[in-house]
Coordinates of C-alpha atoms and ligand atoms in Angstrom, one line a residue:
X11 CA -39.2 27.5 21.9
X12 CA -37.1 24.4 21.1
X13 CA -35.4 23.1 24.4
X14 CA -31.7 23.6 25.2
X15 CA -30.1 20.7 25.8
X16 CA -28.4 19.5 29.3
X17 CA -25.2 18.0 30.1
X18 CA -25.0 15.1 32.2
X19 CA -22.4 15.5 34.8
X20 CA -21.5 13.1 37.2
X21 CA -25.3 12.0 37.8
X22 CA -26.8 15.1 37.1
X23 CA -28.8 16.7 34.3
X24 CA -27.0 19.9 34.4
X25 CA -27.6 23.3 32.5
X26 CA -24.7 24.4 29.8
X27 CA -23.0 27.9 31.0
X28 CA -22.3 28.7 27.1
X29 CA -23.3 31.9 26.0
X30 CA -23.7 30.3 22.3
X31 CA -25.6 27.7 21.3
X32 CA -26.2 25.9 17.4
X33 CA -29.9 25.3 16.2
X34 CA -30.9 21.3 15.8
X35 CA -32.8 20.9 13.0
X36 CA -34.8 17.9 11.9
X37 CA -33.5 17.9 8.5
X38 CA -36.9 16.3 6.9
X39 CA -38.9 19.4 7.7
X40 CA -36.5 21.9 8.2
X41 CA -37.9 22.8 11.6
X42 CA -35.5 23.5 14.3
X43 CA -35.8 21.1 17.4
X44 CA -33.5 22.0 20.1
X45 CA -30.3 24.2 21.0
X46 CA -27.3 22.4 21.2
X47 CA -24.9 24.9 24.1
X48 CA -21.4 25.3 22.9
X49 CA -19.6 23.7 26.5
X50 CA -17.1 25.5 27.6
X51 CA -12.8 24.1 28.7
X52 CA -14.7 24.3 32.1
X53 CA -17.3 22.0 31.7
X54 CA -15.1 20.0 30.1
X55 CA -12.9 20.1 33.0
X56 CA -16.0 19.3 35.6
X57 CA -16.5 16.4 33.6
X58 CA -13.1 15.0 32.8
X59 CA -12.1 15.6 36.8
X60 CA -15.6 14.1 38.1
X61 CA -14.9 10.9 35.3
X62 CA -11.2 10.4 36.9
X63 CA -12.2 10.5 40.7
X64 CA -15.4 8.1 39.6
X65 CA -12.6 5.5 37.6
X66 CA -10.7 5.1 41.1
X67 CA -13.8 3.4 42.7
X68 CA -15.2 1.9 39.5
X69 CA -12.1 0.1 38.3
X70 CA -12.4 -1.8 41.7
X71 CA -16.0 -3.1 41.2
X72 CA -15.5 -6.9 40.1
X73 CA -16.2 -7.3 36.0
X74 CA -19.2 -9.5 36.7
X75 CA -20.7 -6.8 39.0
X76 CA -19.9 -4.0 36.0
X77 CA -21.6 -5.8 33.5
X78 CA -24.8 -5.9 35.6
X79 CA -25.3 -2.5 34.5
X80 CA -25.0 -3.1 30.7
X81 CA -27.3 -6.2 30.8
X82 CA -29.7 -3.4 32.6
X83 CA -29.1 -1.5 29.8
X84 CA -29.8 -3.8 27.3
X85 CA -33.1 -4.1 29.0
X86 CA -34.2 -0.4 28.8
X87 CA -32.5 0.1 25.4
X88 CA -35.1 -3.1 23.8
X89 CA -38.0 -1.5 25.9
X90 CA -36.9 2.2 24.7
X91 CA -36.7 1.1 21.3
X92 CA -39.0 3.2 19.7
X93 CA -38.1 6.0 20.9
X94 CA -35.1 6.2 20.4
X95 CA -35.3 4.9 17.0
X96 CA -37.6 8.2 16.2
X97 CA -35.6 10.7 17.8
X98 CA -32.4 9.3 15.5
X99 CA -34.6 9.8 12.1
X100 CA -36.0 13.4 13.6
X101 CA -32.3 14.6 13.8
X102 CA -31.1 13.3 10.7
X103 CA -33.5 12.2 8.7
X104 CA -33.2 9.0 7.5
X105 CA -36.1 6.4 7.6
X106 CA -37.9 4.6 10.6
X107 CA -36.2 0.9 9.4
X108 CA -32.6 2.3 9.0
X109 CA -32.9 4.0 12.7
X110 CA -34.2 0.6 14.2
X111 CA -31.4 -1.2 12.2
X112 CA -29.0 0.9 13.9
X113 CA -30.3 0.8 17.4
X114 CA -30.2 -3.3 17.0
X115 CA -26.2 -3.1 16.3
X116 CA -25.7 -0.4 19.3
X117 CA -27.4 -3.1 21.3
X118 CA -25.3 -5.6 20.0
X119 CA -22.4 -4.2 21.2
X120 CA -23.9 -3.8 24.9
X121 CA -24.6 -8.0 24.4
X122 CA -20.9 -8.8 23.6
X123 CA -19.6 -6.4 25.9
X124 CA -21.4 -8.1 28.1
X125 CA -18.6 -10.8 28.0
X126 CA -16.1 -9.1 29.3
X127 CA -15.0 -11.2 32.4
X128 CA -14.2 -13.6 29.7
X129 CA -13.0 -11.0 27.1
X130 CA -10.3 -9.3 29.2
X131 CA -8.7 -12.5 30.6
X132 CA -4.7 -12.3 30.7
X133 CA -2.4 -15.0 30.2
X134 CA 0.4 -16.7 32.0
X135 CA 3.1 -19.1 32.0
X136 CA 4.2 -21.6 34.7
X137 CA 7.8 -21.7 35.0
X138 CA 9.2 -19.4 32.6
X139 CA 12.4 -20.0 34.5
X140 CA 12.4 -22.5 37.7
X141 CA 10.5 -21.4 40.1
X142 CA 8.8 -18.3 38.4
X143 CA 6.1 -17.7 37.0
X144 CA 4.4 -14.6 35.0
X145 CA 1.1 -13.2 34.5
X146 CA -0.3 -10.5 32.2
X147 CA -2.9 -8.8 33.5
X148 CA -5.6 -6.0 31.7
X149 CA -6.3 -3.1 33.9
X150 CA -8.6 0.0 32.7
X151 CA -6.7 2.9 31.3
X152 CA -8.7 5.7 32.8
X153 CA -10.8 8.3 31.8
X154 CA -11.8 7.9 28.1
X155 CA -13.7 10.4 25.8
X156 CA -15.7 9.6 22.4
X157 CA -16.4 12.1 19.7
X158 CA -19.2 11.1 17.6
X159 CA -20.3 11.7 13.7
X160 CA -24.1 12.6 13.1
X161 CA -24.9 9.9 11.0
X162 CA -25.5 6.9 12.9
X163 CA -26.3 9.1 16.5
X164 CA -27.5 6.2 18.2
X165 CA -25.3 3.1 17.2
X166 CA -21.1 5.1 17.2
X167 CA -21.0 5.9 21.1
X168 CA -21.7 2.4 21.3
X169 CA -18.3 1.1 19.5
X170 CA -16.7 2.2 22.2
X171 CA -18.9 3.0 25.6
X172 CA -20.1 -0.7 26.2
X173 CA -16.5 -1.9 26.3
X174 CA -15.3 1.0 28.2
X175 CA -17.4 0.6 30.9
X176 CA -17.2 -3.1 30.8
X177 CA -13.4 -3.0 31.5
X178 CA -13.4 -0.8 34.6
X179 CA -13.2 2.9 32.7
X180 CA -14.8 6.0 33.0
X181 CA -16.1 7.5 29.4
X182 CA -17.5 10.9 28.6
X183 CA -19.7 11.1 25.2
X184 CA -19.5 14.0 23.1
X185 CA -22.0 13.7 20.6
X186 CA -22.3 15.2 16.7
X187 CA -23.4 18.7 17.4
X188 CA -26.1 18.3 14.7
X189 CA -27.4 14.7 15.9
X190 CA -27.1 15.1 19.9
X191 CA -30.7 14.1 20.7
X192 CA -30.7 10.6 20.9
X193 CA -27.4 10.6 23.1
X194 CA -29.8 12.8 25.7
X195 CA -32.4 9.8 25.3
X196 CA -29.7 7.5 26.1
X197 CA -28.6 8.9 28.9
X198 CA -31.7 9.0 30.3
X199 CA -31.6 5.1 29.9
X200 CA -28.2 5.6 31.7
X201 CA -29.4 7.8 34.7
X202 CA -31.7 4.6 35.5
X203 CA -28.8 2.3 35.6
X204 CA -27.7 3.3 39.3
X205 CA -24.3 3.6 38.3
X206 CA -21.8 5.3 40.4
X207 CA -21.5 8.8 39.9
X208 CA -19.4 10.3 37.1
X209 CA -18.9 6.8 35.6
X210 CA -20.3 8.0 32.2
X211 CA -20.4 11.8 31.4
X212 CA -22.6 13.6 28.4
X213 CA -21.2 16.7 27.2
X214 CA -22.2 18.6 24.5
X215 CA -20.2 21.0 22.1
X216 CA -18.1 21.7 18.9
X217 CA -14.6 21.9 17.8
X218 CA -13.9 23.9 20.7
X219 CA -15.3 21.3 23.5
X220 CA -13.5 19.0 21.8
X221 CA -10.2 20.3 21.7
X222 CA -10.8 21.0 25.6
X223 CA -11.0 17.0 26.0
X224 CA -8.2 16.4 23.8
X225 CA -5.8 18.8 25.8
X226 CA -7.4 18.1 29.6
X227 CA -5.4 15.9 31.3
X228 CA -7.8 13.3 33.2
X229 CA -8.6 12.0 29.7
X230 CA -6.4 9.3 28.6
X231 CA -8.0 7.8 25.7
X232 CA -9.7 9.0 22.9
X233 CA -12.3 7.2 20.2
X234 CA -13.3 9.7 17.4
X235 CA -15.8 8.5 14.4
X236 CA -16.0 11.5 11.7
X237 CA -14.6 13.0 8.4
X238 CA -10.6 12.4 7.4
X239 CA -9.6 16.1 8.3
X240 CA -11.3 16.4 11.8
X241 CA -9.9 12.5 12.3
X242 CA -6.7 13.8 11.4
X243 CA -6.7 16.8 13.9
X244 CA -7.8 14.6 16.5
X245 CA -5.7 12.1 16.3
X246 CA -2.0 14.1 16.0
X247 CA -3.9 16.3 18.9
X248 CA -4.8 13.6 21.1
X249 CA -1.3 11.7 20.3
X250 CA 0.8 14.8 21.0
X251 CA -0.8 15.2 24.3
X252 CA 0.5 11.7 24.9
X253 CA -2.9 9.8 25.0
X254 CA -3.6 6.9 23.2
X255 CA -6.3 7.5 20.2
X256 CA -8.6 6.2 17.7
X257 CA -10.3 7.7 14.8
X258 CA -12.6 6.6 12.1
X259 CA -12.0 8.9 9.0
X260 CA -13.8 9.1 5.8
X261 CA -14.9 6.8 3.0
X262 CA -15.1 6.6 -1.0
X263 CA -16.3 2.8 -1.5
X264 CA -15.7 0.9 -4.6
X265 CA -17.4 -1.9 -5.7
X266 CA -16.7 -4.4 -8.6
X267 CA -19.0 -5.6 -10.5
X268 CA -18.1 -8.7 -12.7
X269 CA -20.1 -10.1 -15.9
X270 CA -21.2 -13.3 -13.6
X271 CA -23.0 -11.7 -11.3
X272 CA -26.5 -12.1 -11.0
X273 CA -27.8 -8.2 -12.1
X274 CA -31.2 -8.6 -10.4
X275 CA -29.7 -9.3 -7.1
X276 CA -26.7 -7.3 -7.5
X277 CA -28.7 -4.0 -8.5
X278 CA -31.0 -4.5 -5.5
X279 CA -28.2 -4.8 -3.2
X280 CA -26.0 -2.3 -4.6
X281 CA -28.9 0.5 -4.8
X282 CA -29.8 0.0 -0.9
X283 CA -26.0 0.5 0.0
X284 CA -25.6 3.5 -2.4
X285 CA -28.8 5.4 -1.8
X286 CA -29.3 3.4 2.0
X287 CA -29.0 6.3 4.9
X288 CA -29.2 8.7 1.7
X289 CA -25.9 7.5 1.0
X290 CA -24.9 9.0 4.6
X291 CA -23.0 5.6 5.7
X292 CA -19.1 5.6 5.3
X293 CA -19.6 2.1 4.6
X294 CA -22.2 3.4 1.5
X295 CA -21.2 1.9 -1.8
X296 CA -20.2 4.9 -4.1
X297 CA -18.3 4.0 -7.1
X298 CA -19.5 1.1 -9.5
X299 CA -16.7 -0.3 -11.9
X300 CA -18.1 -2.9 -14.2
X301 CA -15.9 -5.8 -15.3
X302 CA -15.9 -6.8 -18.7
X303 CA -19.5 -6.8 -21.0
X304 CA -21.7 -6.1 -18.0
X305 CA -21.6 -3.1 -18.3
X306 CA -24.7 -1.6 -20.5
X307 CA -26.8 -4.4 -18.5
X308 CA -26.4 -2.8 -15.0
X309 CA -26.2 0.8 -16.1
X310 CA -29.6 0.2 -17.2
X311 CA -30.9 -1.9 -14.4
X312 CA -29.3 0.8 -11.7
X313 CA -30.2 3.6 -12.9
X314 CA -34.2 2.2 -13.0
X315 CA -33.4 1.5 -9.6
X316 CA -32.3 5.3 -8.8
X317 CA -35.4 6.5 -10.6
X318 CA -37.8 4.4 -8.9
X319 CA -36.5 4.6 -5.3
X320 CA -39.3 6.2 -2.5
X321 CA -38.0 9.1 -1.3
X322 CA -39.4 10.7 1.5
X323 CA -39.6 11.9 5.5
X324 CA -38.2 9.4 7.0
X325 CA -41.4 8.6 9.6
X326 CA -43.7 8.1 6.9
X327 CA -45.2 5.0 5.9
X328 CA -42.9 3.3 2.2
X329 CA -40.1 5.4 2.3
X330 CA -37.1 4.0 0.9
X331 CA -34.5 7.0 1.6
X332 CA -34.8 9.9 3.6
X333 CA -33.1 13.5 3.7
X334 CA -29.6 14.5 3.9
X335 CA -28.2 15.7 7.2
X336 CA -28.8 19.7 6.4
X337 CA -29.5 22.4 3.9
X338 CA -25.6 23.2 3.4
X339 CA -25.0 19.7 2.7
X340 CA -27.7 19.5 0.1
X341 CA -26.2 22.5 -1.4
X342 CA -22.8 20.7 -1.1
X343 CA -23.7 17.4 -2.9
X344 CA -25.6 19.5 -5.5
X345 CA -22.3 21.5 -6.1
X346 CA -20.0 17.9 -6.7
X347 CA -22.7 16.7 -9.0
X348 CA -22.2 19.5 -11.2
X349 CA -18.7 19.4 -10.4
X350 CA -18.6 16.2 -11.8
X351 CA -20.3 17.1 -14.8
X352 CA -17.6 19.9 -15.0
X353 CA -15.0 17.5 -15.6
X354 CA -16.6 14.9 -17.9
X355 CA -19.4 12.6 -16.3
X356 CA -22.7 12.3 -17.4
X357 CA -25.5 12.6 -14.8
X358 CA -27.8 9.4 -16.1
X359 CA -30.3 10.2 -13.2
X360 CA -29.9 13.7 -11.7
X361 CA -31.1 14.3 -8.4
X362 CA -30.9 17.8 -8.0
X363 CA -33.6 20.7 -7.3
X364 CA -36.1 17.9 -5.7
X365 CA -38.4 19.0 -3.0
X366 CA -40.7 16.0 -1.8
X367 CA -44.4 17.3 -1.2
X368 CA -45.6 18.7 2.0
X369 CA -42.1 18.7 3.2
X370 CA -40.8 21.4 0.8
X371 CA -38.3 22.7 3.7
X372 CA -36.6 19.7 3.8
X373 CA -33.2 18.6 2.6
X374 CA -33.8 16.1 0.1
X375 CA -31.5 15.0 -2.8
X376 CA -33.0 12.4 -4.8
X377 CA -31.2 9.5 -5.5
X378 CA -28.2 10.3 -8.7
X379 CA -26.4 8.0 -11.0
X380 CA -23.4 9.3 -12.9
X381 CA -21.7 7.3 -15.5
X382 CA -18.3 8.0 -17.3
X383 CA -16.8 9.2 -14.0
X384 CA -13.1 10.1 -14.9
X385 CA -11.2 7.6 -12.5
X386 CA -8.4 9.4 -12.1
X387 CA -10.7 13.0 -11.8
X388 CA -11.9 14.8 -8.7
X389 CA -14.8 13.0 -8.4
X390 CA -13.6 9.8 -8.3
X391 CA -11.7 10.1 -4.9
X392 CA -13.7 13.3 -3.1
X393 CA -16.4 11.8 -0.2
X394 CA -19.7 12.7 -1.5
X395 CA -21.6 11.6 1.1
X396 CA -25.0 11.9 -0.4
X397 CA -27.0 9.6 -2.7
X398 CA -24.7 9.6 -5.6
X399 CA -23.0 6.6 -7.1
X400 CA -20.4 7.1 -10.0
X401 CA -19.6 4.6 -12.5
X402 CA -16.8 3.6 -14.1
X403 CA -15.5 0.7 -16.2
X404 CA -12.9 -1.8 -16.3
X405 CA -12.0 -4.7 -19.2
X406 CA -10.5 -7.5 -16.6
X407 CA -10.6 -8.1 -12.7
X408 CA -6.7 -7.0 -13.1
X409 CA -7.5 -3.7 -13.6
X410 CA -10.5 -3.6 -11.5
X411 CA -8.6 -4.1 -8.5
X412 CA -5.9 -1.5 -9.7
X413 CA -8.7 1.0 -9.8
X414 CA -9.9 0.1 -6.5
X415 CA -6.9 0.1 -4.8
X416 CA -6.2 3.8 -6.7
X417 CA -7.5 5.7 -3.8
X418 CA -6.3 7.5 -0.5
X419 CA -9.4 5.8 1.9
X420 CA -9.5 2.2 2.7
X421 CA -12.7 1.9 4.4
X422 CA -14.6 -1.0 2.4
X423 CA -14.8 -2.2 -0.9
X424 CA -16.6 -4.9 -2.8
X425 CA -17.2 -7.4 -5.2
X426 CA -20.2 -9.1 -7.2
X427 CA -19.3 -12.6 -8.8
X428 CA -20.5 -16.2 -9.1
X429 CA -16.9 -17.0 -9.7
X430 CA -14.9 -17.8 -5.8
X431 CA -11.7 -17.3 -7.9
X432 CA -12.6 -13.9 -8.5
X433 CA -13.7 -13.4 -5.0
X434 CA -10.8 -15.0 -3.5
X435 CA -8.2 -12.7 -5.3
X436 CA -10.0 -9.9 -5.0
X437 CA -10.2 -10.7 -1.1
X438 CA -6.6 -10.7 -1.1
X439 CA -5.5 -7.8 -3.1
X440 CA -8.4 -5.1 -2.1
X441 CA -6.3 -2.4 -0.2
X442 CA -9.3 -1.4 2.8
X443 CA -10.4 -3.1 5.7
X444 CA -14.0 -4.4 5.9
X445 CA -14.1 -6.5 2.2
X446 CA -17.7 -7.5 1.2
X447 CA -18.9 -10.4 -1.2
X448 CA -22.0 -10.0 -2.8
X449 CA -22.0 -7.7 0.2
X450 CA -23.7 -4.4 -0.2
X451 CA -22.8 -3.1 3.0
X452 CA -19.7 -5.1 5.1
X453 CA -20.3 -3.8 8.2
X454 CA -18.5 -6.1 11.3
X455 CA -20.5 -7.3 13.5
X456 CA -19.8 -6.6 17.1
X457 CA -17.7 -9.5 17.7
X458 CA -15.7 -8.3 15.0
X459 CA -13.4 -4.9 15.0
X460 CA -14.7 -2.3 12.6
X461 CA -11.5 -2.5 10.7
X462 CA -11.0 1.1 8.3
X463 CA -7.4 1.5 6.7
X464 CA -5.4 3.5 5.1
X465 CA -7.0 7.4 5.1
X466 CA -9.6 5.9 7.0
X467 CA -8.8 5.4 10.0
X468 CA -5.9 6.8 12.0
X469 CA -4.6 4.3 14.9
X470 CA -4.0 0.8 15.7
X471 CA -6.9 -0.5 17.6
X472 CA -10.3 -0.3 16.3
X473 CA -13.8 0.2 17.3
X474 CA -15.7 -3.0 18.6
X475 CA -14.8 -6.6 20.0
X476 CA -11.3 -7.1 20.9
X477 CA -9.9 -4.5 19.5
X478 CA -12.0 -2.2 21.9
X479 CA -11.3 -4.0 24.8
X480 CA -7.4 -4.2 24.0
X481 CA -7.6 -0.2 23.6
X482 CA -9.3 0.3 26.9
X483 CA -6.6 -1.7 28.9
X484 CA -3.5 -1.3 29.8
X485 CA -1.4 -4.8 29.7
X486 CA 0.1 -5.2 33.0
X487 CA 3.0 -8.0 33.4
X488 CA 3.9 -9.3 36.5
X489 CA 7.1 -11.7 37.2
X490 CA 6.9 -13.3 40.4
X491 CA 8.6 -16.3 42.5
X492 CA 8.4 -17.6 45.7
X493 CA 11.2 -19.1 47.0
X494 CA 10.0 -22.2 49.2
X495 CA 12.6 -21.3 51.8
X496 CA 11.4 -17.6 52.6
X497 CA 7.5 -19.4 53.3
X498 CA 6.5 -21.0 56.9
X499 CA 6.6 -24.8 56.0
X500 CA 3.5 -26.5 57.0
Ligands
NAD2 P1 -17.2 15.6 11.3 O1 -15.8 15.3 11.1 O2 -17.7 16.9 10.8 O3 -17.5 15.6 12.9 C1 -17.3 14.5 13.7 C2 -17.1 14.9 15.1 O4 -15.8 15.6 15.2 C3 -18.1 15.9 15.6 O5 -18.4 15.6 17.0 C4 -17.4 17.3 15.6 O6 -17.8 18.1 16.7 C5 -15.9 16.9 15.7 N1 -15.0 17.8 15.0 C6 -15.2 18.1 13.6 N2 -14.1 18.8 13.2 C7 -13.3 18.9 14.3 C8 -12.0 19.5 14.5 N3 -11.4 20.2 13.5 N4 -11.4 19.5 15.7 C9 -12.1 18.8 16.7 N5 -13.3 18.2 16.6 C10 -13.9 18.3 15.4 O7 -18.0 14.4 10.7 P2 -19.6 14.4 10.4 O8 -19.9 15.2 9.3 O9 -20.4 14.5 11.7 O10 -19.8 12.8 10.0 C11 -19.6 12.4 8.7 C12 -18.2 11.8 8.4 O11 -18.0 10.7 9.3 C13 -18.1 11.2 7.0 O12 -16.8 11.6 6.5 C14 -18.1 9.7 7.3 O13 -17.5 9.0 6.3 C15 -17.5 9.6 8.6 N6 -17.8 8.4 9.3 C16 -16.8 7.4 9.4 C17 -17.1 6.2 10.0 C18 -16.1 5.2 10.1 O14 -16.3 4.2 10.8 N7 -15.0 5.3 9.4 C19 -18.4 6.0 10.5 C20 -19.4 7.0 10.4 C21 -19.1 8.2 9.8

């Protein structure tokens, strides 16, 4: 029988009350793995109460005593590796490299977090009038809670937790309730730490567990990483409840592709972005507009590149891409391909109906090219999230950069060129937030906030770096004098 998983309550492993649970299923066999329990408003409760009364004691522990914990952390995460890195492709499916890749930028956020006694520094001023002086301090906010996506289930907690912790906050996890296996591993790193009690809390659950954080009153801030509508929900929930909130929406990533760009290098690129993660990334390039007379060149090129790409269970030895997250959302990105056709496109390479052999259960959709995508059609602006990039065409960077901007999510986009005049304007103009130069993927590093706009992201403070650390304090500013005549004179 596959196990049920466990909550981790302040210290403890402890068993979900919930009478329902959802099957886990490794989406490369189609074999269920574990039962993820449905935690209830009380559980949330236990864990939102048990977080608060931990924060009192933890926000007194000195910053370079707190971070002794996540350079211990580090330490178990590097010797876990492996581990972990298999239990993230057994619950969703992508390859061994793409699961280490992950785990390497979870750690790096444990590393710069790691800074924090420099990081969370105030400022002052001498004098501001004679005689006084004021300071601004950063103090930890509180409780906070992080809903996760299932598509990177190792590296998204880490956005936030590292800097949460760092700071002098409590923080309860709630992982994807299709990927929650890897958070379990983690926080069995965690239970070795020795930290206090309740400092960081694992629950499990759905909408409804969520929605039990959102409203419970010991949580103050809240870091979600998923879809636009759930971001959305979250966000106006979280913000009417009068906590402070971040959260990560969707994607639909375009990328320009002038007639100066070197085609070998750029397909390469381009085809490990698109088809990458099975195109499961919300920083996954999707849409290819062609600039100009390149356009017959890289259709060709690409779409030898879809055809050719190694797909596969994600454990086995040469795979290039591995399944999607689930059966429904094969069905899904079957249903938008021939939606897509519906409206006008042409499906070049045509991904549909695939099994891969000896893993005929799984939920594979080979990699898909469609050309003649409408830009102004359904397709054009609807998240696939699967291995399908649509091309379109533009005559001059002009109206390449209208047709990238033409779109409600503001996530990434890209360019391909030789030219840095080309690069530098469409640097400026590109409405999203991460902008990539011969970039397949732009993802910020740690030290850099993961910067989403427009439908993507609802908030003002992003995941990662300073950004995290400014949403996980409060700014405290103190005025002070001392008049010379109220001291003992010595
Ligand atoms: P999802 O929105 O279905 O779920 C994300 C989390 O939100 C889960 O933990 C889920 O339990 C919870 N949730 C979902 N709907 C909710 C609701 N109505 N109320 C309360 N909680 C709710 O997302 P997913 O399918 O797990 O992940 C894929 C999505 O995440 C894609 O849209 C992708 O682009 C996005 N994503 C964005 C980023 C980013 O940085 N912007 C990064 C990774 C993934």
């Amino acid at each position: 029988m596959a196990k049920r998983l466990l909550n981790y309550i302040n210290g403890e492993w402890v068993p979900s009350k919930a009478a329902e649970c959802l099957p886990v299923v490794n989406p490369g066999t189609g074999e269920p793995i574990a039962e993820l329990p449905l935690s209830s408003a009380a559980e949330v409760a236990a864990a939102g109460e048990g977080a608060d009364r931990a924060f009192r004691e933890w926000r007194r522990v000195p910053a370079p005593d707190r971070i002794q914990f996540l350079f211990k952390l580090k330490r178990l995460m590097e010797e876990n590796l492996d581990a972990l890195a298999r239990s993230c492709t057994e619950e969703c499916g992508k390859t061994r490299a793409e699961s280490v890749g992950e785990l390497r930028r979870a750690i790096e956020n444990v590393e710069v977090a790691c800074g924090i006694p420099l990081l969370m520094q105030g400022r002052n001023n001498e004098d501001i009038a004679r005689g006084i002086d004021e300071h601004m301090f950063r103090q930890p906010v509180g409780v906070g809670a992080m809903i996760a996506p299932f598509n990177f289930p190792a590296m998204i907690p880490f956005w936030f937790l590292p800097y949460a912790l760092a700071t002098g906050n409590s923080f309860i996890v709630k992982p994807s309730e299709k990927c929650p296996l890897t958070q379990q591993l983690v926080f069995e790193l965690v239970d070795q730490l020795g930290l206090p009690p309740g400092v960081l809390q694992l629950v499990n659950g759905g909408r409804e567990t969520v929605e039990a954080l959102l409203d419970h009153p010991a949580v103050r801030a809240v870091s979600m990483v998923g879809s636009t509508p759930a971001a959305r929900a979250i966000y106006s929930r979280a913000a009417a409840n009068g906590k402070r909130a971040q959260c990560q929406g969707g994607a639909k990533n375009p990328v320009l592709i002038m007639p100066d760009a070197d085609l070998e290098t750029t397909t390469r690129i381009l085809a490990d972005s698109a088809f990458g993660c099975a195109g499961q990334r919300c920083l996954a390039l999707s849409v290819g507009i062609t600039v100009g007379p390149v356009r017959d060149a890289f259709r060709e090129r690409f779409a030898e590149a879809a055809r050719t790409r190694k797909v596969g269970y994600g454990l086995d030895d040469g795979v290039e891409m591995g399944a999607v997250i689930s059966a429904e959302s094969k069905a899904r990105i079957e249903g938008l391909i021939g939606a897509a056709e519906a409206e006008g496109a042409k499906v070049l390479v045509d991904g549909r109906g695939r099994t891969v052999p000896g893993h005929e259960k799984g939920s594979f959709v080979f990699p898909t090219l469609l050309d003649d995508v409408p830009p102004k059609g359904e397709t054009a602006r609807t998240e696939i999230f699967g291995p399908v990039f649509s091309l379109m065409h533009a005559e001059t960077l002009e109206e390449g950069i209208a047709m990238v901007n033409d779109r409600a999510y503001g996530n990434m986009a890209s360019i391909f060129t030789a030219s840095g005049a080309a690069a530098r304007r469409f640097r400026n103009e590109a409405r999203a937030g991460n902008i990539g130069v011969n970039i397949g993927i732009a993802a910020p590093m740690a030290f850099f906030p993961f910067s989403g706009w427009a439908d993507s992201f609802f908030g003002d403070l992003h995941g990662q770096a300073e950004h995290a650390v400014e949403f996980f304090t409060e700014t405290k500013v103190v005025v002070e004098r001392w008049p010379k005549e109220w001291s003992r004179q010595f």
